[in-house]
Amino acid sequence: MEGSKIAVQVDDLTVAYNYKPVLWDIDLTIPEGVLMAIVGPNGAGKSTLIKAILGIIDPIAGSVAIYNEPYEKQRKKVAYVPQKGSVDWDFPTTALDVVMMGTYGKLGWIKRPGKKEKKAALEALEKVGMLSFKGRQISQLSGGQQQRVFLARALVQDAAIYFMDEPFQGVDATTEIAIINILKELRKANKTVIVVHHDLQTVPEYFDWVTFLNVKKIATGPVKDIFNDDNLTKTYGINYKVAVNQ
Amino acid sequence: MEITEYFTLVFTDYTLRTITLGTAILGAICGMLGSFAVLRKQSLLGDAISHAALPGIALAFLITGTKDTNLLLIGALISGLIGTFWIRGMITKTHLKSDTALGLILSLFFGFGMLLLSFIQKQPNANQAGLDKYLFGQAATLVQKDVTLMAIVTGICLVVILLFWKEFKMLLFDADYTKTLGFNTRFIDVLITFFIVLAIVLGLQTVGVVLMSAMLLAPAAAARQWTNKLSVMLVLAALFGAFSGVFGTAISASQNNLSTGPVIVLVAAVFVLVSFIFSPERGILFKQIRFWKNRRDLQLQKTLQFMFDIVRDHPDISHPHAIKILNNFQGYTKNTLKKMEEKNWVQVKGMKWSLTQEGYHAAENLYKQ
């Protein structure tokens, strides 16, 4: 990674809900082209970290830079995949319509999506293996299919950096493999992918970079260097390997 | 007056035409904006806003001393907006959940409004009577300029919805995501809320503070049953709202002394009821029919599977077997055999049945996907 560019730079980021700090003084440097997992126990602030970086939540202190510029100027370089459970899937719309939303950012206010945008959305649906479901009402999709639709919506944005909030939650093995293959493809294209992840077993297999988080940042770096018992214990408060093998 | 007479008079009689047009336009704009409220799960917001408008009407009368509708409605608009912003403030600044905040504002403002109304009634002023029409509405007081105002607001509202269609849709579905794309979600949110408040205020004279939220919610709830497309839902809700207005006015005009607001709301409720029962995809009737049909199909399939297991061991698949064997299988009835014959899965001869080629294939593919 020597000499490569810095995709995301977070300085002194602090977030609190009603006095209780959720994230405390986070410094984070994410190099370009990594596939990074954010791991930590429930309530560690993993989702909050992503949301604060993206400006969905206002931090009480700290700053975020994307490729050395303030985030507000660089929005178009960033795509977001929210948690599947964060929206109402009974909303009256189709899979294609949801994916089209990925084009709205570049269109800006008032302008309507046209042929070009529709083509991009269809391509993204094909990439996630959902083309045949394009006209399907979104409530009639399975959990895994809904997750793929969300992923397609982010792919349409054609961003440089992708933030994903638990994309593997509640999906079956086939979808998990399909998603991870897409993520690896993104990395090959030198995109930076940051994923809130829960399954520690798969971290070494899926990711090359990892951040341990529990309100404070415990460690961040290449999986092969820092994914070890010491950091897991510091993050989860128990000796992870011993606990698992019991 | 008979209803038929009403419909002949509506085109010639000035008053009737004005009222009908007014309630139709009101129904349409409320239906459209109500769809947004329903999809944002802010159904109760309309109720809170309309109740919050009451003190504004009373204060406007106390300050200006006139009963000019437009002035009173401006008072309603202001206090409705204040109520709305207090609700939003309470939800974001305190631990209170939105239902608590809505309930609090609704009853506080309504209580204050009622207090002011009773105060006004004690004043030695001949001009005081008639303010209580804003409680349950009085469509008969609609005049041409009220209807013109409604039409203008509805027109502006339509233009805004068309302009910001994709922004509205995206915000309704996924507000956080909308924010990450760089859209000012607060602006979109305030825009939607402002028009909802405006529509409610326009409806106070006709339907009244107490029933106004039904005008917003009923057409939207009914429309949601018939479509999975947001645009179609809005159009349907507008149509249902407009028809509720027209039919409500017709019924109340043809039956003496029935007040229009409640009748309109009841007509809208009929739309809801019919939609809940008869909509093909989401209605309870067809859901139940599908449930029965699936259960029956499953029974047939299980019987077929049972037969298949017997037949499979024979070299000749259409070798006849005794019907008696089937009695060993739970869930078999004579009716099932008849149904299977109709489907050409089996042939029945005397006391024996045999599987057809078609039935054999159906059984083979039953659990393959």
Coordinates of C-alpha atoms in Angstrom, one line a residue:
Chain A
M1 CA 0.0 0.0 0.0
E2 CA 3.0 2.3 0.1
G3 CA 2.6 5.4 -1.9
S4 CA -1.1 4.8 -2.7
K5 CA -3.6 7.5 -2.2
I6 CA -5.8 8.0 0.8
A7 CA -9.5 7.5 0.0
V8 CA -11.0 8.4 3.4
Q9 CA -9.5 10.4 6.2
V10 CA -11.4 10.7 9.5
D11 CA -10.0 13.0 12.2
D12 CA -11.2 13.3 15.8
L13 CA -14.7 12.1 15.0
T14 CA -16.9 12.1 18.1
V15 CA -20.7 11.3 18.1
A16 CA -23.0 11.4 21.1
Y17 CA -26.6 10.7 21.6
N18 CA -27.8 12.6 24.7
Y19 CA -24.5 12.9 26.5
K20 CA -23.6 9.3 26.0
P21 CA -20.7 9.0 23.5
V22 CA -21.3 6.5 20.8
L23 CA -18.1 7.2 19.0
W24 CA -15.1 8.7 20.8
D25 CA -12.3 10.6 19.0
I26 CA -12.0 8.3 16.0
D27 CA -9.0 8.8 13.7
L28 CA -9.1 6.6 10.6
T29 CA -7.1 6.5 7.5
I30 CA -8.4 4.3 4.7
P31 CA -6.1 3.8 1.7
E32 CA -7.5 3.6 -1.8
G33 CA -8.4 0.2 -3.2
V34 CA -8.9 -1.8 0.0
L35 CA -11.8 -4.0 0.9
M36 CA -12.3 -3.2 4.6
A37 CA -14.4 -4.7 7.3
I38 CA -15.5 -2.7 10.4
V39 CA -16.0 -5.2 13.2
G40 CA -17.1 -4.8 16.8
P41 CA -19.8 -5.8 19.3
N42 CA -23.4 -4.6 19.2
G43 CA -23.5 -1.0 20.2
A44 CA -19.9 -0.4 19.2
G45 CA -21.0 2.4 16.9
K46 CA -20.2 0.6 13.5
S47 CA -23.3 1.9 11.7
T48 CA -23.0 5.3 13.4
L49 CA -19.4 5.6 12.1
I50 CA -20.6 5.1 8.5
K51 CA -23.6 7.5 9.0
A52 CA -21.4 10.1 10.6
I53 CA -18.9 9.9 7.7
L54 CA -21.8 10.3 5.2
G55 CA -23.3 13.2 7.1
I56 CA -26.5 11.4 7.9
I57 CA -25.8 11.9 11.6
D58 CA -24.2 15.2 12.8
P59 CA -21.0 14.5 14.8
I60 CA -20.3 16.8 17.7
A61 CA -16.7 17.1 16.7
G62 CA -14.3 15.9 14.0
S63 CA -13.9 16.1 10.2
V64 CA -14.1 13.8 7.2
A65 CA -12.1 14.1 4.0
I66 CA -12.6 12.2 0.9
Y67 CA -9.5 12.2 -1.4
N68 CA -8.2 15.2 0.6
E69 CA -11.3 17.3 0.1
P70 CA -14.2 17.9 2.4
Y71 CA -16.9 15.3 2.0
E72 CA -19.6 17.8 0.8
K73 CA -17.5 18.5 -2.3
Q74 CA -16.9 14.8 -3.0
R75 CA -20.4 13.3 -2.5
K76 CA -20.5 12.0 -6.1
K77 CA -17.5 9.8 -5.3
V78 CA -19.3 8.1 -2.5
A79 CA -22.1 5.4 -2.6
Y80 CA -24.0 4.1 0.3
V81 CA -25.8 0.8 0.9
P82 CA -28.0 1.2 4.0
Q83 CA -29.2 -1.6 6.2
K84 CA -31.9 -3.5 4.5
G85 CA -34.2 -3.1 7.5
S86 CA -34.0 0.7 7.4
V87 CA -36.7 1.1 4.8
D88 CA -40.3 0.0 4.4
W89 CA -40.3 -2.7 1.6
D90 CA -44.1 -2.4 1.2
F91 CA -43.5 1.0 -0.5
P92 CA -45.3 1.0 -3.9
T93 CA -42.4 0.8 -6.3
T94 CA -40.5 -1.8 -8.4
A95 CA -37.0 -3.1 -8.2
L96 CA -35.9 -1.2 -11.3
D97 CA -37.3 2.0 -9.8
V98 CA -35.3 1.6 -6.6
V99 CA -32.1 1.0 -8.6
M100 CA -32.9 4.1 -10.7
M101 CA -32.6 6.2 -7.5
G102 CA -28.9 5.6 -7.7
T103 CA -28.8 7.9 -10.7
Y104 CA -30.6 10.8 -9.0
G105 CA -27.5 12.2 -7.3
K106 CA -25.8 12.9 -10.6
L107 CA -29.0 14.2 -12.1
G108 CA -29.5 16.8 -9.3
W109 CA -32.7 18.6 -8.5
I110 CA -35.9 18.4 -10.7
K111 CA -34.2 16.7 -13.8
R112 CA -35.9 13.4 -14.7
P113 CA -34.0 10.2 -15.4
G114 CA -33.9 9.3 -19.1
K115 CA -32.8 6.4 -21.3
K116 CA -29.2 6.6 -20.3
E117 CA -30.1 6.3 -16.6
K118 CA -32.5 3.4 -17.3
K119 CA -29.8 1.6 -19.2
A120 CA -27.3 2.0 -16.3
A121 CA -29.9 0.8 -13.8
L122 CA -30.6 -2.3 -16.0
E123 CA -26.9 -3.1 -16.2
A124 CA -26.6 -2.8 -12.4
L125 CA -29.5 -5.2 -12.0
E126 CA -27.9 -7.7 -14.3
K127 CA -24.6 -7.4 -12.4
V128 CA -26.3 -8.5 -9.2
G129 CA -28.3 -11.2 -11.1
M130 CA -31.7 -9.5 -10.6
L131 CA -32.5 -8.5 -14.2
S132 CA -35.5 -10.8 -14.4
F133 CA -37.0 -9.2 -11.3
K134 CA -36.8 -5.6 -12.6
G135 CA -40.6 -5.1 -12.7
R136 CA -41.3 -6.9 -9.5
Q137 CA -42.9 -5.0 -6.6
I138 CA -40.2 -4.8 -4.0
S139 CA -42.3 -6.3 -1.2
Q140 CA -42.4 -9.5 -3.3
L141 CA -38.7 -9.9 -3.2
S142 CA -36.9 -12.2 -0.7
G143 CA -34.5 -10.7 1.8
G144 CA -31.5 -11.6 -0.3
Q145 CA -33.0 -10.2 -3.4
Q146 CA -33.8 -6.9 -1.6
Q147 CA -30.2 -6.7 -0.5
R148 CA -29.1 -7.2 -4.1
V149 CA -31.4 -4.4 -5.2
F150 CA -29.8 -2.1 -2.7
L151 CA -26.4 -3.1 -3.9
A152 CA -27.4 -2.5 -7.5
R153 CA -28.6 1.0 -6.5
A154 CA -25.2 1.8 -5.1
L155 CA -23.4 0.3 -8.2
V156 CA -25.4 2.6 -10.5
Q157 CA -23.8 5.6 -8.7
D158 CA -20.5 4.5 -10.2
A159 CA -18.6 5.8 -7.1
A160 CA -15.0 5.5 -6.0
I161 CA -15.9 4.6 -2.4
Y162 CA -18.7 2.3 -1.2
F163 CA -20.0 2.2 2.3
M164 CA -22.1 -0.8 3.1
D165 CA -24.0 -1.4 6.3
E166 CA -24.3 -5.1 7.0
P167 CA -24.9 -6.3 3.5
F168 CA -24.7 -9.9 4.6
Q169 CA -27.3 -9.7 7.2
G170 CA -30.1 -12.2 6.7
V171 CA -29.1 -13.4 3.3
D172 CA -28.6 -17.0 2.2
A173 CA -25.3 -18.5 1.2
T174 CA -25.8 -18.0 -2.6
T175 CA -26.5 -14.3 -2.1
E176 CA -23.6 -13.9 0.2
I177 CA -21.2 -15.4 -2.4
A178 CA -22.8 -13.3 -5.1
I179 CA -22.3 -10.1 -3.1
I180 CA -18.7 -10.9 -2.0
N181 CA -17.8 -11.6 -5.6
I182 CA -19.1 -8.2 -6.6
L183 CA -17.2 -6.5 -3.8
K184 CA -14.0 -8.3 -4.9
E185 CA -14.6 -7.1 -8.4
L186 CA -15.0 -3.5 -7.1
R187 CA -11.6 -3.9 -5.4
K188 CA -10.0 -5.1 -8.6
A189 CA -11.3 -1.9 -10.2
N190 CA -9.3 0.0 -7.5
K191 CA -12.5 1.0 -5.7
T192 CA -12.5 1.3 -1.9
V193 CA -15.2 -0.7 -0.1
I194 CA -16.0 -0.3 3.6
V195 CA -18.3 -2.9 5.1
V196 CA -19.9 -3.1 8.5
H197 CA -19.5 -6.8 9.2
H198 CA -20.7 -9.2 11.9
D199 CA -19.3 -12.6 11.0
L200 CA -15.7 -12.7 12.3
Q201 CA -15.1 -16.2 10.8
T202 CA -15.2 -14.8 7.3
V203 CA -13.1 -11.7 7.8
P204 CA -9.8 -13.2 6.7
E205 CA -11.4 -14.8 3.7
Y206 CA -13.4 -11.8 2.4
F207 CA -11.4 -8.7 3.4
D208 CA -7.9 -7.4 3.2
W209 CA -8.2 -4.6 5.6
V210 CA -10.0 -4.4 9.0
T211 CA -11.0 -1.8 11.6
F212 CA -11.7 -2.9 15.2
L213 CA -14.2 -0.6 16.8
N214 CA -15.8 -0.4 20.2
V215 CA -16.8 3.3 20.8
K216 CA -13.1 4.0 20.4
K217 CA -11.0 2.7 17.5
I218 CA -9.0 -0.3 18.7
A219 CA -7.0 -1.0 15.6
T220 CA -7.0 -0.6 11.9
G221 CA -4.7 -2.1 9.2
P222 CA -4.2 -5.1 6.9
V223 CA -6.0 -8.2 8.0
K224 CA -2.9 -10.3 7.9
D225 CA -1.1 -8.0 10.3
I226 CA -3.7 -7.1 12.9
F227 CA -6.5 -9.7 12.8
N228 CA -5.3 -11.5 15.9
D229 CA -6.4 -12.7 19.3
D230 CA -5.0 -9.6 21.0
N231 CA -7.2 -7.2 19.1
L232 CA -10.3 -9.4 19.2
T233 CA -10.0 -9.6 22.9
K234 CA -9.5 -5.8 23.2
T235 CA -12.6 -5.2 21.1
Y236 CA -15.0 -7.8 22.4
G237 CA -13.8 -8.0 26.0
I238 CA -13.5 -11.8 25.9
N239 CA -10.9 -14.1 24.6
Y240 CA -12.7 -14.8 21.4
K241 CA -10.9 -17.9 20.3
V242 CA -11.1 -19.5 23.7
A243 CA -14.8 -18.6 23.9
V244 CA -15.6 -20.0 20.5
N245 CA -13.7 -23.3 21.1
Q246 CA -15.5 -24.0 24.4
Chain B
M1 CA -84.9 16.4 -3.3
E2 CA -84.0 13.1 -4.9
I3 CA -80.4 12.2 -5.8
T4 CA -81.3 12.1 -9.5
E5 CA -82.7 15.6 -9.2
Y6 CA -79.5 16.7 -7.6
F7 CA -77.5 15.6 -10.5
T8 CA -79.7 17.5 -13.0
L9 CA -79.5 20.6 -10.8
V10 CA -75.8 20.5 -10.2
F11 CA -75.1 21.9 -13.7
T12 CA -77.7 24.7 -13.4
D13 CA -77.9 25.7 -9.8
Y14 CA -75.2 28.1 -8.8
T15 CA -74.9 27.2 -5.1
L16 CA -75.0 23.5 -5.7
R17 CA -72.4 23.7 -8.4
T18 CA -70.1 25.8 -6.2
I19 CA -70.3 23.4 -3.3
T20 CA -69.9 20.3 -5.4
L21 CA -66.9 21.7 -7.2
G22 CA -65.4 22.8 -3.8
T23 CA -65.8 19.4 -2.2
A24 CA -64.5 17.6 -5.3
I25 CA -61.3 19.8 -5.5
L26 CA -60.8 19.4 -1.7
G27 CA -61.2 15.6 -1.9
A28 CA -58.7 15.5 -4.8
I29 CA -55.9 17.6 -3.1
C30 CA -56.4 15.8 0.2
G31 CA -56.2 12.4 -1.5
M32 CA -52.9 13.3 -3.2
L33 CA -51.2 14.7 -0.2
G34 CA -52.7 12.1 2.1
S35 CA -50.9 9.5 0.1
F36 CA -47.6 11.1 1.1
A37 CA -48.7 11.2 4.7
V38 CA -49.7 7.6 4.7
L39 CA -46.5 6.4 3.1
R40 CA -44.4 8.4 5.5
K41 CA -46.3 6.7 8.4
Q42 CA -47.4 10.2 9.5
S43 CA -51.1 9.4 9.3
L44 CA -51.8 11.1 12.6
L45 CA -50.0 14.3 11.6
G46 CA -53.0 15.4 9.7
D47 CA -55.2 15.0 12.7
A48 CA -52.8 16.9 14.9
I49 CA -52.5 19.8 12.4
S50 CA -56.2 20.2 11.9
H51 CA -56.8 20.3 15.6
A52 CA -53.9 22.7 16.0
A53 CA -55.5 25.1 13.5
L54 CA -58.5 25.8 15.8
P55 CA -56.9 28.4 18.1
G56 CA -55.6 30.2 15.1
I57 CA -59.1 30.7 13.8
A58 CA -60.4 31.9 17.1
L59 CA -57.4 34.3 17.6
A60 CA -57.7 35.7 14.1
F61 CA -61.3 36.5 14.8
L62 CA -60.4 38.1 18.2
I63 CA -57.7 40.2 16.6
T64 CA -59.5 41.3 13.4
G65 CA -63.1 41.1 14.6
T66 CA -64.2 40.0 11.2
K67 CA -65.4 36.6 10.0
D68 CA -63.8 36.9 6.6
T69 CA -62.9 33.3 5.7
N70 CA -59.6 34.1 4.2
L71 CA -58.4 36.0 7.3
L72 CA -59.5 33.2 9.6
L73 CA -57.8 30.6 7.4
I74 CA -54.6 32.5 7.6
G75 CA -54.9 32.3 11.3
A76 CA -55.5 28.6 11.0
L77 CA -52.5 28.2 8.7
I78 CA -50.2 30.0 11.1
S79 CA -51.3 28.0 14.2
G80 CA -51.3 24.8 12.2
L81 CA -47.7 25.4 11.1
I82 CA -46.7 26.3 14.7
G83 CA -48.2 23.0 15.9
T84 CA -46.4 21.1 13.2
F85 CA -43.0 22.6 14.1
W86 CA -43.6 22.0 17.8
I87 CA -44.3 18.3 17.0
R88 CA -41.1 18.0 15.0
G89 CA -39.1 19.8 17.7
M90 CA -40.5 17.6 20.4
I91 CA -39.6 14.4 18.4
T92 CA -36.0 15.5 17.6
K93 CA -35.2 17.3 20.9
T94 CA -36.7 15.0 23.5
H95 CA -37.0 11.3 24.1
L96 CA -40.8 11.4 23.3
K97 CA -42.0 9.2 20.5
S98 CA -44.0 10.7 17.6
D99 CA -47.3 9.4 18.7
T100 CA -46.9 11.0 22.1
A101 CA -45.9 14.3 20.6
L102 CA -48.8 14.3 18.1
G103 CA -51.3 13.4 20.8
L104 CA -50.0 16.2 23.1
I105 CA -50.1 18.9 20.5
L106 CA -53.5 17.8 19.2
S107 CA -55.2 18.0 22.6
L108 CA -53.3 21.0 23.9
F109 CA -54.1 23.1 20.8
F110 CA -57.7 21.9 20.5
G111 CA -58.3 22.6 24.2
F112 CA -56.9 26.1 23.8
G113 CA -59.1 26.6 20.7
M114 CA -62.2 25.4 22.5
L115 CA -61.4 27.7 25.4
L116 CA -61.1 30.7 23.0
L117 CA -64.4 29.7 21.3
S118 CA -66.3 29.7 24.5
F119 CA -64.7 33.0 25.5
I120 CA -65.8 34.5 22.2
Q121 CA -69.3 33.2 22.6
K122 CA -69.6 35.2 25.9
Q123 CA -68.6 38.4 24.2
P124 CA -71.4 41.0 23.8
N125 CA -71.0 41.0 20.0
A126 CA -73.6 40.0 17.5
N127 CA -70.9 39.0 15.1
Q128 CA -69.7 36.0 17.1
A129 CA -72.0 33.3 15.9
G130 CA -70.9 30.7 13.4
L131 CA -67.3 30.2 14.3
D132 CA -68.2 26.7 15.6
K133 CA -68.8 25.7 12.0
Y134 CA -65.1 25.1 11.8
L135 CA -65.5 22.2 14.2
F136 CA -67.5 20.0 11.9
G137 CA -67.5 22.1 8.8
Q138 CA -70.3 23.5 6.8
A139 CA -70.0 23.1 3.0
A140 CA -73.1 25.2 2.4
T141 CA -71.1 28.3 3.3
L142 CA -68.7 27.7 0.4
V143 CA -68.7 30.6 -2.1
Q144 CA -67.1 31.1 -5.5
K145 CA -64.0 32.7 -4.1
D146 CA -63.3 29.9 -1.7
V147 CA -63.5 27.4 -4.5
T148 CA -61.2 29.6 -6.6
L149 CA -58.7 29.6 -3.8
M150 CA -58.9 25.9 -3.5
A151 CA -58.4 25.4 -7.2
I152 CA -55.3 27.7 -7.3
V153 CA -53.7 26.0 -4.3
T154 CA -54.4 22.6 -5.9
G155 CA -52.9 23.8 -9.1
I156 CA -49.7 25.0 -7.4
C157 CA -49.5 21.8 -5.4
L158 CA -49.8 19.7 -8.6
V159 CA -47.0 21.6 -10.3
V160 CA -44.8 21.2 -7.2
I161 CA -45.5 17.5 -7.1
L162 CA -44.6 17.1 -10.8
L163 CA -41.5 19.1 -10.5
F164 CA -40.1 17.4 -7.4
W165 CA -41.6 14.0 -8.2
K166 CA -38.3 12.0 -8.0
E167 CA -37.2 13.9 -4.9
F168 CA -40.5 13.2 -3.1
K169 CA -40.5 9.6 -4.1
M170 CA -37.0 9.0 -2.9
L171 CA -37.5 10.8 0.4
L172 CA -40.6 8.8 1.1
F173 CA -38.8 5.5 0.5
D174 CA -35.3 6.2 1.9
A175 CA -34.6 9.5 3.6
D176 CA -31.1 8.7 4.7
Y177 CA -30.0 7.6 1.2
T178 CA -31.5 10.8 -0.2
K179 CA -29.3 12.8 2.1
T180 CA -26.2 11.0 1.0
L181 CA -26.9 11.9 -2.6
G182 CA -26.6 15.5 -1.6
F183 CA -30.3 16.5 -1.6
N184 CA -31.5 18.9 1.1
T185 CA -33.9 16.5 2.7
R186 CA -35.1 19.1 5.2
F187 CA -36.3 21.3 2.3
I188 CA -38.2 18.4 0.6
D189 CA -39.6 17.5 4.0
V190 CA -40.8 21.0 4.8
L191 CA -42.2 21.3 1.3
I192 CA -44.4 18.2 1.7
T193 CA -45.5 19.2 5.2
F194 CA -46.3 22.7 4.2
F195 CA -48.7 21.5 1.4
I196 CA -50.3 19.0 3.8
V197 CA -50.9 21.9 6.3
L198 CA -52.3 24.0 3.5
A199 CA -54.7 21.3 2.3
I200 CA -56.0 20.8 5.8
V201 CA -56.6 24.5 6.3
L202 CA -58.5 24.7 3.1
G203 CA -60.7 21.8 4.2
L204 CA -61.6 23.2 7.6
Q205 CA -64.5 25.3 6.3
T206 CA -66.0 22.3 4.5
V207 CA -65.2 19.3 6.7
G208 CA -64.1 20.8 10.0
V209 CA -61.3 20.3 12.4
V210 CA -62.5 17.0 13.9
L211 CA -63.0 15.0 10.7
M212 CA -60.3 16.5 8.5
S213 CA -57.8 13.8 8.9
A214 CA -60.2 11.3 7.4
M215 CA -60.2 13.3 4.2
L216 CA -56.4 12.8 4.0
L217 CA -56.2 9.2 5.0
A218 CA -59.3 7.4 3.7
P219 CA -58.7 8.0 -0.1
A220 CA -55.0 7.2 0.3
A221 CA -55.6 4.0 2.3
A222 CA -58.2 2.9 -0.3
A223 CA -55.9 3.7 -3.3
R224 CA -52.9 1.8 -1.8
Q225 CA -55.0 -1.4 -2.1
W226 CA -55.3 -1.2 -5.9
T227 CA -51.8 -0.5 -7.1
N228 CA -48.1 -1.0 -6.5
K229 CA -47.1 2.2 -8.3
L230 CA -46.8 5.5 -6.5
S231 CA -48.0 7.6 -9.4
V232 CA -51.1 5.4 -9.8
M233 CA -51.7 5.5 -6.1
L234 CA -51.7 9.3 -6.1
V235 CA -54.1 9.6 -9.1
L236 CA -56.5 7.0 -7.6
A237 CA -56.4 8.7 -4.2
A238 CA -57.3 12.0 -5.9
L239 CA -60.1 10.4 -7.8
F240 CA -61.5 8.6 -4.7
G241 CA -61.3 11.9 -2.7
A242 CA -63.0 13.8 -5.5
F243 CA -65.8 11.2 -5.8
S244 CA -66.3 11.2 -2.0
G245 CA -66.7 14.9 -2.2
V246 CA -69.3 14.8 -5.0
F247 CA -71.3 11.9 -3.7
G248 CA -71.1 13.2 -0.2
T249 CA -72.5 16.5 -1.3
A250 CA -75.2 14.8 -3.4
I251 CA -76.4 12.7 -0.5
S252 CA -76.4 15.5 2.0
A253 CA -78.2 17.8 -0.5
S254 CA -80.8 15.3 -1.3
Q255 CA -81.5 14.3 2.4
N256 CA -82.6 17.3 4.4
N257 CA -80.3 18.5 7.1
L258 CA -77.6 16.0 6.8
S259 CA -74.4 17.9 7.3
T260 CA -72.0 17.6 4.4
G261 CA -68.6 17.0 6.1
P262 CA -69.6 13.8 8.0
V263 CA -71.4 12.4 4.9
I264 CA -68.3 13.0 2.7
V265 CA -66.2 11.2 5.3
L266 CA -68.6 8.3 5.4
V267 CA -68.6 8.0 1.6
A268 CA -64.8 8.0 1.7
A269 CA -65.0 5.2 4.3
V270 CA -67.1 3.2 1.9
F271 CA -64.3 3.5 -0.6
V272 CA -61.9 2.2 2.0
L273 CA -64.2 -0.7 3.0
V274 CA -64.7 -1.8 -0.6
S275 CA -61.0 -1.6 -1.3
F276 CA -60.0 -3.6 1.7
I277 CA -62.4 -6.4 0.7
F278 CA -62.4 -6.4 -3.1
S279 CA -58.9 -5.3 -4.3
P280 CA -57.5 -8.3 -6.3
E281 CA -54.0 -8.4 -4.7
R282 CA -54.3 -7.0 -1.2
G283 CA -58.0 -7.4 -0.5
I284 CA -59.1 -9.9 2.2
L285 CA -61.7 -11.6 -0.1
F286 CA -59.2 -12.7 -2.8
K287 CA -56.6 -13.4 -0.2
Q288 CA -59.0 -15.8 1.5
I289 CA -60.0 -17.4 -1.9
R290 CA -56.3 -17.8 -2.8
F291 CA -55.7 -19.4 0.7
W292 CA -58.5 -21.9 0.1
K293 CA -57.4 -22.7 -3.4
N294 CA -53.9 -23.3 -2.3
R295 CA -55.0 -25.6 0.4
R296 CA -57.2 -27.6 -2.0
D297 CA -54.4 -27.7 -4.6
L298 CA -52.0 -29.0 -1.9
Q299 CA -54.4 -31.7 -1.0
L300 CA -54.7 -32.8 -4.6
Q301 CA -50.9 -32.8 -4.9
K302 CA -50.4 -34.8 -1.8
T303 CA -52.9 -37.4 -3.1
L304 CA -51.2 -37.5 -6.4
Q305 CA -47.8 -38.0 -4.7
F306 CA -49.3 -40.9 -2.8
M307 CA -50.6 -42.5 -6.0
F308 CA -47.3 -41.8 -7.7
D309 CA -45.5 -43.8 -4.9
I310 CA -47.7 -46.8 -5.6
V311 CA -47.5 -46.6 -9.4
R312 CA -43.8 -46.1 -9.5
D313 CA -43.1 -49.7 -8.5
H314 CA -45.1 -51.1 -11.4
P315 CA -43.6 -51.5 -14.9
D316 CA -46.8 -50.2 -16.5
I317 CA -47.7 -46.8 -15.1
S318 CA -51.3 -47.0 -16.2
H319 CA -51.9 -50.3 -14.4
P320 CA -55.2 -49.9 -12.6
H321 CA -55.4 -50.0 -8.8
A322 CA -58.2 -50.4 -6.4
I323 CA -59.8 -47.2 -5.1
K324 CA -59.8 -48.9 -1.7
I325 CA -56.1 -48.4 -1.3
L326 CA -56.6 -44.7 -1.3
N327 CA -58.6 -44.9 1.9
N328 CA -55.3 -45.6 3.7
F329 CA -54.2 -42.1 2.8
Q330 CA -55.3 -39.4 5.1
G331 CA -56.9 -36.4 3.4
Y332 CA -58.3 -38.5 0.5
T333 CA -62.0 -37.9 -0.4
K334 CA -64.1 -38.9 -3.3
N335 CA -64.1 -35.3 -4.3
T336 CA -60.4 -35.3 -4.7
L337 CA -60.5 -38.2 -7.2
K338 CA -63.1 -36.4 -9.2
K339 CA -61.0 -33.2 -9.3
M340 CA -58.0 -35.2 -10.4
E341 CA -60.1 -36.8 -13.1
E342 CA -61.1 -33.4 -14.3
K343 CA -57.4 -32.4 -14.5
N344 CA -56.8 -35.6 -16.5
W345 CA -54.3 -36.8 -14.0
V346 CA -56.2 -40.1 -13.4
Q347 CA -58.7 -42.4 -15.1
V348 CA -61.4 -44.0 -13.0
K349 CA -63.0 -47.3 -14.2
G350 CA -65.4 -49.0 -11.9
M351 CA -63.7 -49.4 -8.6
K352 CA -60.3 -48.9 -10.0
W353 CA -58.1 -45.9 -10.8
S354 CA -55.1 -45.6 -13.0
L355 CA -52.6 -42.8 -13.4
T356 CA -52.4 -41.1 -16.8
Q357 CA -49.2 -40.2 -18.5
E358 CA -50.0 -36.6 -17.7
G359 CA -50.6 -37.3 -14.0
Y360 CA -47.3 -39.2 -13.9
H361 CA -45.4 -36.2 -15.2
A362 CA -47.2 -33.8 -12.9
A363 CA -46.3 -36.0 -10.0
E364 CA -42.7 -36.3 -11.1
N365 CA -42.3 -32.5 -11.4
L366 CA -44.3 -31.7 -8.2
Y367 CA -41.4 -31.0 -5.9
K368 CA -38.8 -30.2 -8.5
Q369 CA -38.0 -26.6 -9.0

